Amino acid sequence: MKRLLPLLLFTLSPLLLFTSSKAQTLPPEGLPIPQIVAIAGTFQDDLGCPGEWNTDCENTYLALDSNSLIWRASFQIPAGSHEYKVALNGSWADNFGLSGEYYGPNIPLELEETTLVTFYY
C-alpha cells in the first residue's frame, strides 16, 4: 500500500517557498485523513485566536478543496520572526513541523512586512 506523506508549503507572493515532502520521521501507518488542519504558531493571537500555539482556533484552520484534496488558507501575517506547525484534528496528537517531519521542529517564518501568506497541506 502506497503511503501519502504531507506536503507543507506556503506562498509569499510572488515567491514560492516550500518544504520537502520527504519526512525524517514518518507518521504512523494508517493515519486517517484529518477532519481539521490548523496552522498553530506564534502569530495566532494576531489573527484573533485566544493565544498562540492554539490547535483548535478556527481562525487558522485550512479548508479542504474537495477536487484536489489539498487543504489551503491565506492569512495576513504581521512582520516579524514567527514559528508554526501544522496540527491535525484540533490537538497536538498528530502534527508536522519543518520539512514535513512528523513531530518535527517548529517551522520558521521571517517576514519583513505584513504579508498575505497562503499555507497548503
Coordinates of N, CA and C in Angstrom, one line a residue, residues 7-13 15-19 39 73 77 84 98 107-111 115-121:
L7 N 2.6 17.3 2.4 CA 3.5 18.3 1.7 C 3.1 19.6 2.4
L8 N 4.0 20.2 3.1 CA 3.7 21.5 3.8 C 4.4 22.6 2.9
L9 N 3.6 23.6 2.5 CA 4.2 24.7 1.8 C 3.4 25.9 2.0
F10 N 4.0 27.0 1.8 CA 3.3 28.3 1.9 C 3.8 29.2 0.8
T11 N 3.0 30.2 0.4 CA 3.5 31.1 -0.6 C 3.5 32.5 -0.1
L12 N 4.5 33.2 -0.5 CA 4.6 34.7 -0.3 C 4.7 35.3 -1.6
S13 N 3.6 35.8 -2.1 CA 3.6 36.4 -3.5 C 4.7 37.3 -3.7
L15 N 6.9 35.0 -4.6 CA 7.9 34.0 -4.3 C 7.2 32.7 -3.8
L16 N 7.6 31.5 -4.3 CA 7.0 30.3 -3.8 C 8.1 29.6 -2.9
L17 N 7.8 29.4 -1.7 CA 8.7 28.7 -0.7 C 8.0 27.4 -0.3
F18 N 8.7 26.3 -0.2 CA 8.1 25.1 0.2 C 9.1 24.2 1.0
T19 N 8.5 23.2 1.7 CA 9.3 22.3 2.5 C 9.1 20.9 1.8
I39 N -3.1 25.7 11.3 CA -1.7 26.3 11.4 C -1.7 26.8 12.8
A73 N -5.4 27.8 3.1 CA -5.9 29.1 3.6 C -4.9 30.1 3.5
I77 N -0.2 37.9 7.8 CA 0.7 37.6 9.0 C 1.5 38.9 9.2
Y84 N 5.8 28.1 13.4 CA 4.5 27.5 13.3 C 4.7 26.0 13.1
L98 N 9.0 21.3 10.5 CA 10.0 21.6 9.5 C 10.2 20.4 8.5
I107 N 8.6 25.4 12.3 CA 8.9 25.9 11.0 C 9.1 27.5 11.2
P108 N 10.3 28.0 10.9 CA 10.5 29.4 11.0 C 9.8 30.2 9.8
L109 N 9.3 31.4 10.1 CA 8.7 32.2 9.1 C 9.2 33.7 9.4
E110 N 10.0 34.2 8.6 CA 10.6 35.6 8.7 C 9.9 36.5 7.7
L111 N 9.2 37.6 8.2 CA 8.6 38.5 7.3 C 9.0 39.9 7.6
T115 N 2.3 40.4 5.5 CA 2.3 39.7 4.2 C 1.1 38.7 4.2
L116 N 0.4 38.6 3.0 CA -0.6 37.6 2.9 C 0.1 36.3 2.6
V117 N 0.0 35.3 3.5 CA 0.7 34.1 3.3 C -0.3 33.0 3.1
T118 N -0.1 32.2 2.1 CA -1.0 31.0 1.8 C -0.3 29.8 2.3
F119 N -1.0 29.0 3.1 CA -0.5 27.7 3.6 C -1.2 26.6 2.9
Y120 N -0.5 25.5 2.6 CA -1.0 24.3 1.9 C -0.7 23.1 2.7
Y121 N -1.6 22.1 2.8 CA -1.2 20.8 3.4 C -1.8 19.7 2.6

